[in-house]
PDB file of C-alpha atoms in Angstrom:
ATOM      1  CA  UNK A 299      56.561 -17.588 -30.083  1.00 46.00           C
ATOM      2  CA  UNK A 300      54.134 -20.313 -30.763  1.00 43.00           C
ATOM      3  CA  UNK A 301      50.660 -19.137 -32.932  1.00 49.00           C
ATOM      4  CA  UNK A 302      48.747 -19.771 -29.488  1.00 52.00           C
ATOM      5  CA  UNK A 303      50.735 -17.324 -27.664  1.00 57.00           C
ATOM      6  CA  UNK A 304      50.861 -14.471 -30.988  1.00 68.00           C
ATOM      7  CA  UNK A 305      48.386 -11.244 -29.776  1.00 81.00           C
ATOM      8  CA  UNK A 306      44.930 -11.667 -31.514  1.00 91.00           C
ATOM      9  CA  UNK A 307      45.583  -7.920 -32.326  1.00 95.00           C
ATOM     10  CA  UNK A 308      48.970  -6.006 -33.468  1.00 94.00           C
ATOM     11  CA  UNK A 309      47.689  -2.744 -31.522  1.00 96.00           C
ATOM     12  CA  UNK A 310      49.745   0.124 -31.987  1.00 93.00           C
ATOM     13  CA  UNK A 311      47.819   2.791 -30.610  1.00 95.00           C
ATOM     14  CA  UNK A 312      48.868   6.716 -31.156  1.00 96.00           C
ATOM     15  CA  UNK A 313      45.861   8.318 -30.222  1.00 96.00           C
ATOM     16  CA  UNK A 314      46.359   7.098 -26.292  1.00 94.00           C
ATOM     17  CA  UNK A 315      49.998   7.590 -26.789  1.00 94.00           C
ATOM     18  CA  UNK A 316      50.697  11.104 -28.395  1.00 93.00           C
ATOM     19  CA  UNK A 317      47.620  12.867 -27.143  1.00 93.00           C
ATOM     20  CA  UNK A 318      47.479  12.452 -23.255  1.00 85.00           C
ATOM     21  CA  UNK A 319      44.459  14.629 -21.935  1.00 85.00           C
ATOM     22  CA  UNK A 320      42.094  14.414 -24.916  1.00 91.00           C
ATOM     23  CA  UNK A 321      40.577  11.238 -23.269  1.00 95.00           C
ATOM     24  CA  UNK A 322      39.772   9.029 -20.516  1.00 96.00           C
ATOM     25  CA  UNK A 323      40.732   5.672 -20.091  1.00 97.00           C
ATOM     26  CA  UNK A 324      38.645   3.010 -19.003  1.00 97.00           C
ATOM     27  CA  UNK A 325      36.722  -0.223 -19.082  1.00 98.00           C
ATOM     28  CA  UNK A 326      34.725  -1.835 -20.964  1.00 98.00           C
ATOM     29  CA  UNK A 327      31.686  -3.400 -18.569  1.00 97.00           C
ATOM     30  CA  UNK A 328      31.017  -6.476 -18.302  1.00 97.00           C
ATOM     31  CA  UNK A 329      28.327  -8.989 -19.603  1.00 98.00           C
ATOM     32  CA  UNK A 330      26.631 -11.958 -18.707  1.00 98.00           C
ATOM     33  CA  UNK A 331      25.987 -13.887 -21.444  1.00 97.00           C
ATOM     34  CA  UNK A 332      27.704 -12.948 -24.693  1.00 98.00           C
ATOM     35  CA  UNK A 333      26.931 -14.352 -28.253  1.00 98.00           C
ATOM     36  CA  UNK A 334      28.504 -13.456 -31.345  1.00 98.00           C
ATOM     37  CA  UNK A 335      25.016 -12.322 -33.888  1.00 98.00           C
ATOM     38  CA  UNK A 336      27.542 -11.184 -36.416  1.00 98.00           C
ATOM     39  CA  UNK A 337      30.679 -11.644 -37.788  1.00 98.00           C
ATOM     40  CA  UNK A 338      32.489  -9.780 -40.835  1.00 98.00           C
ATOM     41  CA  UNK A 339      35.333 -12.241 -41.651  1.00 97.00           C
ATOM     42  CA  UNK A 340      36.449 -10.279 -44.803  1.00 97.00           C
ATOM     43  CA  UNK A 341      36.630  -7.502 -42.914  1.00 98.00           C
ATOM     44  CA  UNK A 342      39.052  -9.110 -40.200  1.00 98.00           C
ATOM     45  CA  UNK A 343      41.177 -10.600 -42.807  1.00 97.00           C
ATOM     46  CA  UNK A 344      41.373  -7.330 -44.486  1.00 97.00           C
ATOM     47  CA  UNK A 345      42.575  -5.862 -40.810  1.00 97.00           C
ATOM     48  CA  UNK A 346      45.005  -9.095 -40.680  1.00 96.00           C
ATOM     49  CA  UNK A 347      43.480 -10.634 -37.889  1.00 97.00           C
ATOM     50  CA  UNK A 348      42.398 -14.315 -37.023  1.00 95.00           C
ATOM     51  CA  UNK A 349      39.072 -15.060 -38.102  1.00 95.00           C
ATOM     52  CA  UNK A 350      39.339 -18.384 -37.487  1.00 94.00           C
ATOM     53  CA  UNK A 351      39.866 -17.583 -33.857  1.00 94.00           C
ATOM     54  CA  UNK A 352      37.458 -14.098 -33.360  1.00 97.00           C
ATOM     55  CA  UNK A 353      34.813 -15.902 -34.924  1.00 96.00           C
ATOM     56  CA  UNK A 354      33.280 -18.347 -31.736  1.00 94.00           C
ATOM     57  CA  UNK A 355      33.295 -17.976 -28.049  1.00 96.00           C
ATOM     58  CA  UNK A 356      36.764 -16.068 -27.865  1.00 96.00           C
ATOM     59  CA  UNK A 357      36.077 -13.805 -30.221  1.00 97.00           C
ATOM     60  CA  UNK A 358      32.225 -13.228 -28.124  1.00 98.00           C
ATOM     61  CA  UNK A 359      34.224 -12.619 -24.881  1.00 98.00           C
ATOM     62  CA  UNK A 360      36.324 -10.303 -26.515  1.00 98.00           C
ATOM     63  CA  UNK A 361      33.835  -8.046 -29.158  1.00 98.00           C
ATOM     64  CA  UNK A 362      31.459  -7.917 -25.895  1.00 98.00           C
ATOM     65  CA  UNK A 363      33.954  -6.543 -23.752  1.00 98.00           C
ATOM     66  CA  UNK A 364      34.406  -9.505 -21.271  1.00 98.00           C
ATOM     67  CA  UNK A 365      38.081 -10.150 -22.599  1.00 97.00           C
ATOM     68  CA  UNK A 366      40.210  -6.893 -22.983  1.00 97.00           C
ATOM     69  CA  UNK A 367      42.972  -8.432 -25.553  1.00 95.00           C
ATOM     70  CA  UNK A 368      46.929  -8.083 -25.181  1.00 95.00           C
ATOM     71  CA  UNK A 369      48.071  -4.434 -26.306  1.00 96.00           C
ATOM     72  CA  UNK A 370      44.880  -2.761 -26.152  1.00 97.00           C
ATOM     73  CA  UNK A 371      44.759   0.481 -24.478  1.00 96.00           C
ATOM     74  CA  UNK A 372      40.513   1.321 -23.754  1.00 97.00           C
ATOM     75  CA  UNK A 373      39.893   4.999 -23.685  1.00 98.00           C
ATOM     76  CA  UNK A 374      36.486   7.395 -23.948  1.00 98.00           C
ATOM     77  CA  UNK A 375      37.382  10.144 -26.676  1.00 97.00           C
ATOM     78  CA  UNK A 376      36.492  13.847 -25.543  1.00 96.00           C
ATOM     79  CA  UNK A 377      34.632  15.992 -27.976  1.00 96.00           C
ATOM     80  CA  UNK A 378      31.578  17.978 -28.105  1.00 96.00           C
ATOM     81  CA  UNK A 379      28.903  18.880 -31.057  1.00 94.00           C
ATOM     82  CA  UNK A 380      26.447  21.319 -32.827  1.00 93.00           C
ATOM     83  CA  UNK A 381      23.337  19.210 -31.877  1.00 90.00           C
ATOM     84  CA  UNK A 382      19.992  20.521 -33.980  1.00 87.00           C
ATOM     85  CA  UNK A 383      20.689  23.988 -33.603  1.00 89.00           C
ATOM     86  CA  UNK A 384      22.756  23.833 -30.581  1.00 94.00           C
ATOM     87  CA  UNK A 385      26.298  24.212 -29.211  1.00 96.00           C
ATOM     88  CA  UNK A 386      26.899  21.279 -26.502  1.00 94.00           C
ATOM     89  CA  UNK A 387      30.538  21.932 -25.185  1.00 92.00           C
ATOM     90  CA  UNK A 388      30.816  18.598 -23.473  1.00 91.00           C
ATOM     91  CA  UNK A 389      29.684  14.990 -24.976  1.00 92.00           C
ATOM     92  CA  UNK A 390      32.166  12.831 -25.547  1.00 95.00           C
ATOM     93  CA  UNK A 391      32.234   8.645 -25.990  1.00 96.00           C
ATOM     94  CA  UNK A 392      29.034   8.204 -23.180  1.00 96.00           C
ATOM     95  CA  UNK A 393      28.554   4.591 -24.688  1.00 96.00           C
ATOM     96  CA  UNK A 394      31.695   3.920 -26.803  1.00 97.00           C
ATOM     97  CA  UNK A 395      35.107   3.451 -26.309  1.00 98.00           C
ATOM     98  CA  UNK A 396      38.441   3.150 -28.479  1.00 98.00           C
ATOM     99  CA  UNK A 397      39.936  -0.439 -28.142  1.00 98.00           C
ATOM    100  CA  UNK A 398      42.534   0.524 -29.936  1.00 97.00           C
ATOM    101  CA  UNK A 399      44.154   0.895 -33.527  1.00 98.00           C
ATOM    102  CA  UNK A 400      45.688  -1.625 -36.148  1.00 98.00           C
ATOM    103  CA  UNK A 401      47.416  -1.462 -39.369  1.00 97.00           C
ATOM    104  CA  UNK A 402      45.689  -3.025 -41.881  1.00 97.00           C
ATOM    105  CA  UNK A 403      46.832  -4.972 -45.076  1.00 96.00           C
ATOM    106  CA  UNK A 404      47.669  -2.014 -46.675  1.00 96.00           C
ATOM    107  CA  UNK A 405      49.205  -0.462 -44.450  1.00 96.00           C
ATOM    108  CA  UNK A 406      46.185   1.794 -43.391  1.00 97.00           C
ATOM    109  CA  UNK A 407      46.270   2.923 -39.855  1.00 97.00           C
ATOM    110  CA  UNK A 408      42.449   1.809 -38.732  1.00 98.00           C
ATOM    111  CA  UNK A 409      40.708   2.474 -35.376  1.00 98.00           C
ATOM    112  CA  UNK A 410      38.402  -0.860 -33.926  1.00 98.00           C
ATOM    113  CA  UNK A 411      36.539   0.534 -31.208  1.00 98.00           C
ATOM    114  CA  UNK A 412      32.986  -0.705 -28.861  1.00 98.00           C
ATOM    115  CA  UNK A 413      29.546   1.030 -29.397  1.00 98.00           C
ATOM    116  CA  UNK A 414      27.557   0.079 -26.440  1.00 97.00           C
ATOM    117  CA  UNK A 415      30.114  -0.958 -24.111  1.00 97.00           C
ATOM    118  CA  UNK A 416      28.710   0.645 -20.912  1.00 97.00           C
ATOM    119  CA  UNK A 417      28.719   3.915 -19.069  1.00 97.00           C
ATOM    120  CA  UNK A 418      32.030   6.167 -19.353  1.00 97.00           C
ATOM    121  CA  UNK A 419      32.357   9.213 -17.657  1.00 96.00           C
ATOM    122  CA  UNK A 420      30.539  11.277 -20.488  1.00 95.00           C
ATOM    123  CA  UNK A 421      27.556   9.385 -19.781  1.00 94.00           C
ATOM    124  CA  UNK A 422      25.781  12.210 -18.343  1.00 89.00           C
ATOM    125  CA  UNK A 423      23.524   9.751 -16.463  1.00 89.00           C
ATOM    126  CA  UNK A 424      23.344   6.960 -19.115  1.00 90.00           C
ATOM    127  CA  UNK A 425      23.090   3.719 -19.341  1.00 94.00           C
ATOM    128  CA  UNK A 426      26.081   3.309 -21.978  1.00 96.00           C
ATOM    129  CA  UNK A 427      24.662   0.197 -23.470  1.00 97.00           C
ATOM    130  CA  UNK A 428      23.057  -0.533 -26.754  1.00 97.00           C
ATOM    131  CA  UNK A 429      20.230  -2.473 -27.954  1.00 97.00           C
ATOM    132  CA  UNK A 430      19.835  -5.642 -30.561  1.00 98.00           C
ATOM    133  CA  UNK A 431      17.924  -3.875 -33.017  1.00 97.00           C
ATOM    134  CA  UNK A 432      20.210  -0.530 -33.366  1.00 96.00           C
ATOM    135  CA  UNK A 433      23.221  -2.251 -33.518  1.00 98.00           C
ATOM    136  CA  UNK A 434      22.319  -4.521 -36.304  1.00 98.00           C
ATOM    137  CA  UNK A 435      20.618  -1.023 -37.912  1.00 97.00           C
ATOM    138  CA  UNK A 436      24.551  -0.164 -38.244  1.00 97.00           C
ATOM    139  CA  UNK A 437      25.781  -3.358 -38.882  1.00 98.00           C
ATOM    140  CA  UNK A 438      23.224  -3.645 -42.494  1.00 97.00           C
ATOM    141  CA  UNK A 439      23.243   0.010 -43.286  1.00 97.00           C
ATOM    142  CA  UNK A 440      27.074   0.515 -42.962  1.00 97.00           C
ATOM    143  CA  UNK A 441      27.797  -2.622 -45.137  1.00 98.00           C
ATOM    144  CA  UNK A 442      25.102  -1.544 -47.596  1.00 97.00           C
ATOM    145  CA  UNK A 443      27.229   1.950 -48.070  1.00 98.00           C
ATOM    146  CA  UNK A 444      30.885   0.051 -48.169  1.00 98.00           C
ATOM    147  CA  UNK A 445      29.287  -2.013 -51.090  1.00 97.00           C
ATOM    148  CA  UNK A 446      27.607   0.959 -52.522  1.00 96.00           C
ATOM    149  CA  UNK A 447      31.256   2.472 -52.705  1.00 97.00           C
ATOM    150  CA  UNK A 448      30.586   5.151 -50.010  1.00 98.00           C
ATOM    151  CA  UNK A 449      33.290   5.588 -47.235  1.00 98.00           C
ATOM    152  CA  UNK A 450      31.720   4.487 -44.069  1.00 98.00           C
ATOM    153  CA  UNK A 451      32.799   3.474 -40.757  1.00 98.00           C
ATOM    154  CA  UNK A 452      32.238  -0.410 -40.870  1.00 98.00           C
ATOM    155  CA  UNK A 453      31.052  -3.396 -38.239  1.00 98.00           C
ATOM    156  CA  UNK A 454      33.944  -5.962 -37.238  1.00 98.00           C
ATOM    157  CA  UNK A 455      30.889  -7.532 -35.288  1.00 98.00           C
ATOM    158  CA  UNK A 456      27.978  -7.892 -32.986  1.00 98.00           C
ATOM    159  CA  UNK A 457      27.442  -9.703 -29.905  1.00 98.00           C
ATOM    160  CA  UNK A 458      24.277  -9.957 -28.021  1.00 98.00           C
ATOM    161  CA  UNK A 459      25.243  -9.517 -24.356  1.00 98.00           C
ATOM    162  CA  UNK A 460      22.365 -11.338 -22.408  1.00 97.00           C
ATOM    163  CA  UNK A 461      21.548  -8.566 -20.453  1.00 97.00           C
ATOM    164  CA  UNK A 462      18.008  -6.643 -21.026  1.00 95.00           C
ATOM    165  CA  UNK A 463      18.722  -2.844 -21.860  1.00 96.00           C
ATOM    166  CA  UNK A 464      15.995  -0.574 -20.374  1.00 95.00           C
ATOM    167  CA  UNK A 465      14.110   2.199 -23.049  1.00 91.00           C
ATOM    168  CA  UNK A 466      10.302   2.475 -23.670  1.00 89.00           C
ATOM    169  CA  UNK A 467      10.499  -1.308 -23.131  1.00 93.00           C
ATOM    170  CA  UNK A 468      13.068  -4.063 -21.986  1.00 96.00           C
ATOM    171  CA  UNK A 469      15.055  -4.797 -24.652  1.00 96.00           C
ATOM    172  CA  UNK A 470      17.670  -7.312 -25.261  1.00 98.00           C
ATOM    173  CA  UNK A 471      21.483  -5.746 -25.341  1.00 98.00           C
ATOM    174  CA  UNK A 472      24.438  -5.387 -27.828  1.00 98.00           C
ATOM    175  CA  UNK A 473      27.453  -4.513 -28.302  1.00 98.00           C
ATOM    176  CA  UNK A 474      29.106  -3.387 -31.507  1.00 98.00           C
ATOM    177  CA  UNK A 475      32.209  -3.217 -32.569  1.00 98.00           C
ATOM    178  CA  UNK A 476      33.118  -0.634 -34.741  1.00 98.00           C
ATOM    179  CA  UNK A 477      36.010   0.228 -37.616  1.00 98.00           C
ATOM    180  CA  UNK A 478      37.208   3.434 -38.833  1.00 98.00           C
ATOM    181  CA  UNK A 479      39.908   5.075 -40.403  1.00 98.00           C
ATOM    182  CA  UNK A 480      39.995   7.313 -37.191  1.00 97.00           C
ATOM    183  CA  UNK A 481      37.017   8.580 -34.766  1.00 98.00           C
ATOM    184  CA  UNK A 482      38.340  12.129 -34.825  1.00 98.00           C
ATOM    185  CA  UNK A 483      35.606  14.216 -35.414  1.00 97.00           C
ATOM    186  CA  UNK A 484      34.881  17.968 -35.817  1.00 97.00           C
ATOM    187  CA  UNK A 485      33.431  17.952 -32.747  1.00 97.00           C
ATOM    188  CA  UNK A 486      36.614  16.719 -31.179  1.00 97.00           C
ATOM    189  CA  UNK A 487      38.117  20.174 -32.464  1.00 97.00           C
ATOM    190  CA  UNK A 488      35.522  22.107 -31.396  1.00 97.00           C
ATOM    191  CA  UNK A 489      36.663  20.332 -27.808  1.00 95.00           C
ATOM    192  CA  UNK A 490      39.429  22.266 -27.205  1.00 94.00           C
ATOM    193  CA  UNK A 491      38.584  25.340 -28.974  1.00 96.00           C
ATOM    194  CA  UNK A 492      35.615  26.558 -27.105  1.00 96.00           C
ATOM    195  CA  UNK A 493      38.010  25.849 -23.802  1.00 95.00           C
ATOM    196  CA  UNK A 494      40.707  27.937 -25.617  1.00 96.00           C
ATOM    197  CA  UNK A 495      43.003  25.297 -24.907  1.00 94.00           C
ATOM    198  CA  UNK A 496      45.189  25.930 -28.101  1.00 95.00           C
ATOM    199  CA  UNK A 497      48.132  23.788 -27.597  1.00 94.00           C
ATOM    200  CA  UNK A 498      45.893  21.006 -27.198  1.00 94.00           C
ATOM    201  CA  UNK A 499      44.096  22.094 -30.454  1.00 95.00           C
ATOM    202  CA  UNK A 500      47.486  22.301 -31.965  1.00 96.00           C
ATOM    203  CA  UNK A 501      48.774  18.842 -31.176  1.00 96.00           C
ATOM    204  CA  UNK A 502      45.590  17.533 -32.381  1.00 97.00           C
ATOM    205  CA  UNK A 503      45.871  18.948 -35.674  1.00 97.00           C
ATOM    206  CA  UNK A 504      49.003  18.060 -36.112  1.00 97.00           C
ATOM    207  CA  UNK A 505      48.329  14.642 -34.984  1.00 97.00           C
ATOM    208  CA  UNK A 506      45.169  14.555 -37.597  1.00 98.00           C
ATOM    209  CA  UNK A 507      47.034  15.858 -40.668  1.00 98.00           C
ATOM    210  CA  UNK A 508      49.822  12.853 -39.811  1.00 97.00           C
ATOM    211  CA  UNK A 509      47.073  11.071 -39.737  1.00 97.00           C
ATOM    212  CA  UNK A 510      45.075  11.496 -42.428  1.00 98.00           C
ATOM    213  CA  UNK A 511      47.106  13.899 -44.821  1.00 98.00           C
ATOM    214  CA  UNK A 512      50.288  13.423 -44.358  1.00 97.00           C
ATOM    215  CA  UNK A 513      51.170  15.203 -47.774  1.00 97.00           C
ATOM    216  CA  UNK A 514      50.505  18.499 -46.159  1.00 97.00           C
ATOM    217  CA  UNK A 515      52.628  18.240 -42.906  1.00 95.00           C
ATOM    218  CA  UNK A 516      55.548  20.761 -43.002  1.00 91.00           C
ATOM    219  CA  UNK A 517      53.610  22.867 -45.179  1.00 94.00           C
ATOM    220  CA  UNK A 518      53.951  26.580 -43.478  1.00 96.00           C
ATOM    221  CA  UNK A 519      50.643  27.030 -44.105  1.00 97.00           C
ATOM    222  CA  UNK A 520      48.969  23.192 -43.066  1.00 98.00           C
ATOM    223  CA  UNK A 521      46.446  24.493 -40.733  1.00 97.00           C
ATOM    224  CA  UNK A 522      44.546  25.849 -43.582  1.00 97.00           C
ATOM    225  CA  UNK A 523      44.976  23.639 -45.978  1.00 98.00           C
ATOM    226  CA  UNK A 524      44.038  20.431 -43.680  1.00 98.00           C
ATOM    227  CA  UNK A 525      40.483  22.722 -43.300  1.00 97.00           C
ATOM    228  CA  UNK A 526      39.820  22.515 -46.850  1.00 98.00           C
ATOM    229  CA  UNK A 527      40.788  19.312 -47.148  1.00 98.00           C
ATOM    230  CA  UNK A 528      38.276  18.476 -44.438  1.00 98.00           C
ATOM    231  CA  UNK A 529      35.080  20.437 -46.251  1.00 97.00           C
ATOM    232  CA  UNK A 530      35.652  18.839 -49.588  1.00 98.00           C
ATOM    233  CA  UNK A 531      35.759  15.183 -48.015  1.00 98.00           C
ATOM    234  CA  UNK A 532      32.673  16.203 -45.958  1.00 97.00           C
ATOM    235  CA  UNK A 533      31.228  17.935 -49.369  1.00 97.00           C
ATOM    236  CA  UNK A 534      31.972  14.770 -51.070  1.00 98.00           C
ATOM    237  CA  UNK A 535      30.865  12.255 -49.075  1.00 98.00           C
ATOM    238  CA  UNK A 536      27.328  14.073 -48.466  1.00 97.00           C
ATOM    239  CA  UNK A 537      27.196  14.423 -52.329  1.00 96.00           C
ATOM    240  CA  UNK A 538      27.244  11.153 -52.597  1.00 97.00           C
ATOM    241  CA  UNK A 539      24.864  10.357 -49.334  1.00 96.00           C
ATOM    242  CA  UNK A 540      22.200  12.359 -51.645  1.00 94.00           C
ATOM    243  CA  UNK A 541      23.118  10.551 -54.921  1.00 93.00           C
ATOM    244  CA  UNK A 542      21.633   7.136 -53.404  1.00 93.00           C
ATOM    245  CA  UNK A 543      19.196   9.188 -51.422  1.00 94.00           C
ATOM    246  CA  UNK A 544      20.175   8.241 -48.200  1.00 96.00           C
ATOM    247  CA  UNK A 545      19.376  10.799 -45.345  1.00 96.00           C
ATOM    248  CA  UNK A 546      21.271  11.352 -42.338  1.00 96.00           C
ATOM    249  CA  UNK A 547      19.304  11.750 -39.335  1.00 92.00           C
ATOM    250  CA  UNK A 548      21.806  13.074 -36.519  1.00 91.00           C
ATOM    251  CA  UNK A 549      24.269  15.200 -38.789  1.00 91.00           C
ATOM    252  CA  UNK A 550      25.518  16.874 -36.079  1.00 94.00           C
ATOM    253  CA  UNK A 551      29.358  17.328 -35.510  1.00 95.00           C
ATOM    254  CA  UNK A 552      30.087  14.948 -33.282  1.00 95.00           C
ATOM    255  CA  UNK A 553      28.815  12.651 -36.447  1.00 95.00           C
ATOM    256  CA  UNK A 554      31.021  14.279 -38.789  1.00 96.00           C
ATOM    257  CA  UNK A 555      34.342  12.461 -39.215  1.00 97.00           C
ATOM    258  CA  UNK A 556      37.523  14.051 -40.032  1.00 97.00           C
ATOM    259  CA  UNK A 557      38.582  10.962 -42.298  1.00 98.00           C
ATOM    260  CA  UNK A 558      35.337  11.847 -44.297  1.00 98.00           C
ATOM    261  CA  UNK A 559      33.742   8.448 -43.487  1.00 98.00           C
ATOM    262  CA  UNK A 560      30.229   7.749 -42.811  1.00 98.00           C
ATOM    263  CA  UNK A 561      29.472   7.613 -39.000  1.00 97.00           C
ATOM    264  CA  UNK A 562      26.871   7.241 -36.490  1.00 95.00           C
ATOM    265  CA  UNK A 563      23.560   4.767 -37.975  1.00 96.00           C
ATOM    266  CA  UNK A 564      21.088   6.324 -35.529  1.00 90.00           C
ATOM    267  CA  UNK A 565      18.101   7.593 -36.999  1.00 92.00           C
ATOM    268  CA  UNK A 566      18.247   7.353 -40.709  1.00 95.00           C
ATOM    269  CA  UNK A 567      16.621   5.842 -43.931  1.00 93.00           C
ATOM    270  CA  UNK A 568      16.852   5.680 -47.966  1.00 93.00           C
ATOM    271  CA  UNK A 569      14.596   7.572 -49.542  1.00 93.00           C
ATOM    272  CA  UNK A 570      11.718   5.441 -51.026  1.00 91.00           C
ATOM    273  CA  UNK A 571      11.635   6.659 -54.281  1.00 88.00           C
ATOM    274  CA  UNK A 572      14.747   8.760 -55.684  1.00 79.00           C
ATOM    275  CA  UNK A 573      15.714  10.327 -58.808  1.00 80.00           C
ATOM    276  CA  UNK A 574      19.192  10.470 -59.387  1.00 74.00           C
TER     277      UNK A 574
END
């Protein structure tokens, strides 16, 4: 096989493949005028792909969704979330999608999926897309936290898509790409519980604790373990949120990731003055 004919991405993707039902596959729309903004070449050597390649007008077909690559398998993760105060039984990816997942350099299992990649069944009447200014909000703030040694969902990139996004104002649209050690969140738990699906919940579980503690599977009594393993990574990573004063504006639980990594750069700031 000759290097032009190699897959841009090894995919192997276990999510789509070992939990049928606990998403939707689709699409990623289309743009008309994609431009790569930003580009985190460390971070796509660290994932082993070709920067070299991703980093022009392939790479802007492909991170805006134009170009689905070889091996990928696009799907809109169900989950749902305590939102301020409130149960909401059914959200899911209404802008996002999984592209699919890699194995990294060290043999990490890492998810790259699109954050403003159009409308997706969970929409619930929205436009699915994202603007320039949010998306480069994420793409600063979650590199700030990675260098500030706080585990955070990272950007791969950014591409402007040429097409105005409609809030308040017209606003020029984006599309992010996204990296994480998984998107499973609590809310994706809470899914299947309040629907008392539990051999859905089950397969999930044991499909998380594979995942991301692999150390406890076989254990008799995993179930309960993998939930305490959960709190202290979310007890951590909040102590540490609060030790560089940073302040989480949409803490909800379909923000709160399993893996215990930073997600979701919506609404939030640094404190201006903090005292360790």
């Amino acid at each position: 096989m000759s290097d032009a004919d190699r897959p841009l991405f090894r995919f192997d993707n276990s999510y789509a493949r070992e939990l049928p039902g606990l998403s939707v596959p689709w699409q990623p729309a289309k743009v008309p005028g994609p431009s790569t903004l930003f580009f985190n070449r460390s971070l796509a050597e660290e994932l082993g792909l070709d920067a070299a390649v991703l980093d022009g007008e392939r790479g802007a077909a492909i991170f805006s969704g134009n170009e689905v690559p070889d091996g990928a398998t696009p799907v809109a993760q169900a989950y749902a979330g305590h939102q301020f105060g409130g149960f909401s039984p059914s959200l899911g990816d209404g802008r996002a999608l999984l592209l699919g997942e890699v194995i990294d350099r060290q043999g990490q299992r890492r998810d790259i999926a699109f954050k403003g990649s159009g409308a997706t069944p969970f929409s619930r009447g929205g436009d699915g897309k994202a603007a320039v200014g949010p998306v480069l909000r994420e793409v600063i703030i979650g590199e700030a936290m990675h260098a500030l040694g706080i585990p955070t969902t990272r950007a791969l990139a950014a591409v402007a898509t040429g097409a105005p996004v409609f809030r308040e104002d017209s606003l020029p649209g984006a599309v992010l790409t996204r990296v994480a050690a998984s998107h499973l969140r609590v809310g994706t738990f809470q899914y299947f519980a309040a629907r008392g699906q539990v051999e859905l919940l089950r397969l999930l579980a044991e499909h998380a604790i594979q995942r991301h503690d692999p150390g406890l599977a076989g254990d008799p009594d995993r179930h309960l373990a993998f939930l305490r393993a959960v709190a202290e990574r979310q007890a951590a990573l909040v102590a540490r949120w609060m030790h560089v004063g940073f302040i989480h504006g949409v803490m909800n639980t379909d923000n709160m990731t399993i893996s215990g990594e930073t997600i979701d750069y919506g609404p939030c700031a640094f404190m201006e003055a903090h005292g360790p």
